[in-house]
Amino acid sequence: MSVILLGIGLVLVIEGLVFALAPSRLDDLVQFMAEMPRDQRRVIGLVALALGVMLVWLSQT
């Protein structure tokens, strides 16, 4: 359970840094993502998911 809380905490720290340090860049990124085709966003999400699973798996070995 503590590993899950650690992971959630790290995600919140990284996301909080983006909001705190570069809010205008975040607006640009959201606009850029909105202009992307839905299928391309889906592929990016699946690649990010696969990389995340691989990193979690590597950290457990």
CSV table of C-alpha atoms in Angstrom, one decimal:
chain,number,residue,atom,x,y,z
A,1,MET,CA,0.0,0.0,0.0
A,2,SER,CA,2.8,2.4,0.8
A,3,VAL,CA,4.3,1.9,-2.7
A,4,ILE,CA,0.9,2.9,-4.3
A,5,LEU,CA,0.8,6.0,-2.1
A,6,LEU,CA,4.4,6.8,-3.1
A,7,GLY,CA,3.5,6.5,-6.7
A,8,ILE,CA,0.4,8.7,-6.4
A,9,GLY,CA,2.4,11.3,-4.4
A,10,LEU,CA,5.1,11.4,-7.1
A,11,VAL,CA,2.6,11.9,-9.9
A,12,LEU,CA,1.0,14.7,-7.9
A,13,VAL,CA,4.3,16.4,-7.3
A,14,ILE,CA,5.2,16.3,-11.0
A,15,GLU,CA,1.8,17.5,-12.1
A,16,GLY,CA,1.9,20.2,-9.5
A,17,LEU,CA,5.2,21.4,-10.8
A,18,VAL,CA,3.8,21.8,-14.3
A,19,PHE,CA,0.9,23.8,-13.0
A,20,ALA,CA,3.0,26.0,-10.7
A,21,LEU,CA,6.0,26.7,-13.0
A,22,ALA,CA,4.5,26.8,-16.5
A,23,PRO,CA,0.8,27.4,-16.6
A,24,SER,CA,0.9,29.1,-20.0
A,25,ARG,CA,2.8,26.2,-21.5
A,26,LEU,CA,0.1,23.9,-20.1
A,27,ASP,CA,-2.6,26.0,-22.0
A,28,ASP,CA,-0.6,25.6,-25.2
A,29,LEU,CA,-0.3,21.9,-24.6
A,30,VAL,CA,-4.0,21.5,-24.0
A,31,GLN,CA,-4.8,23.4,-27.2
A,32,PHE,CA,-2.2,21.3,-29.2
A,33,MET,CA,-3.8,18.1,-27.9
A,34,ALA,CA,-7.3,19.3,-28.7
A,35,GLU,CA,-6.2,19.9,-32.3
A,36,MET,CA,-4.8,16.4,-32.6
A,37,PRO,CA,-6.9,13.6,-34.1
A,38,ARG,CA,-8.6,11.4,-31.6
A,39,ASP,CA,-6.8,8.2,-32.9
A,40,GLN,CA,-3.4,9.9,-32.5
A,41,ARG,CA,-4.2,10.8,-28.9
A,42,ARG,CA,-5.3,7.3,-28.2
A,43,VAL,CA,-2.0,5.9,-29.6
A,44,ILE,CA,0.0,8.4,-27.4
A,45,GLY,CA,-2.0,7.2,-24.4
A,46,LEU,CA,-1.4,3.6,-25.1
A,47,VAL,CA,2.3,4.1,-25.6
A,48,ALA,CA,2.5,6.1,-22.3
A,49,LEU,CA,0.5,3.3,-20.6
A,50,ALA,CA,2.9,0.6,-22.0
A,51,LEU,CA,6.0,2.6,-20.9
A,52,GLY,CA,4.5,3.1,-17.4
A,53,VAL,CA,3.8,-0.6,-17.1
A,54,MET,CA,7.3,-1.5,-18.3
A,55,LEU,CA,8.9,0.9,-15.8
A,56,VAL,CA,6.8,-0.5,-12.9
A,57,TRP,CA,7.7,-4.0,-14.0
A,58,LEU,CA,11.4,-3.1,-14.2
A,59,SER,CA,11.4,-1.5,-10.8
A,60,GLN,CA,10.0,-4.7,-9.2
A,61,THR,CA,12.8,-6.9,-10.6
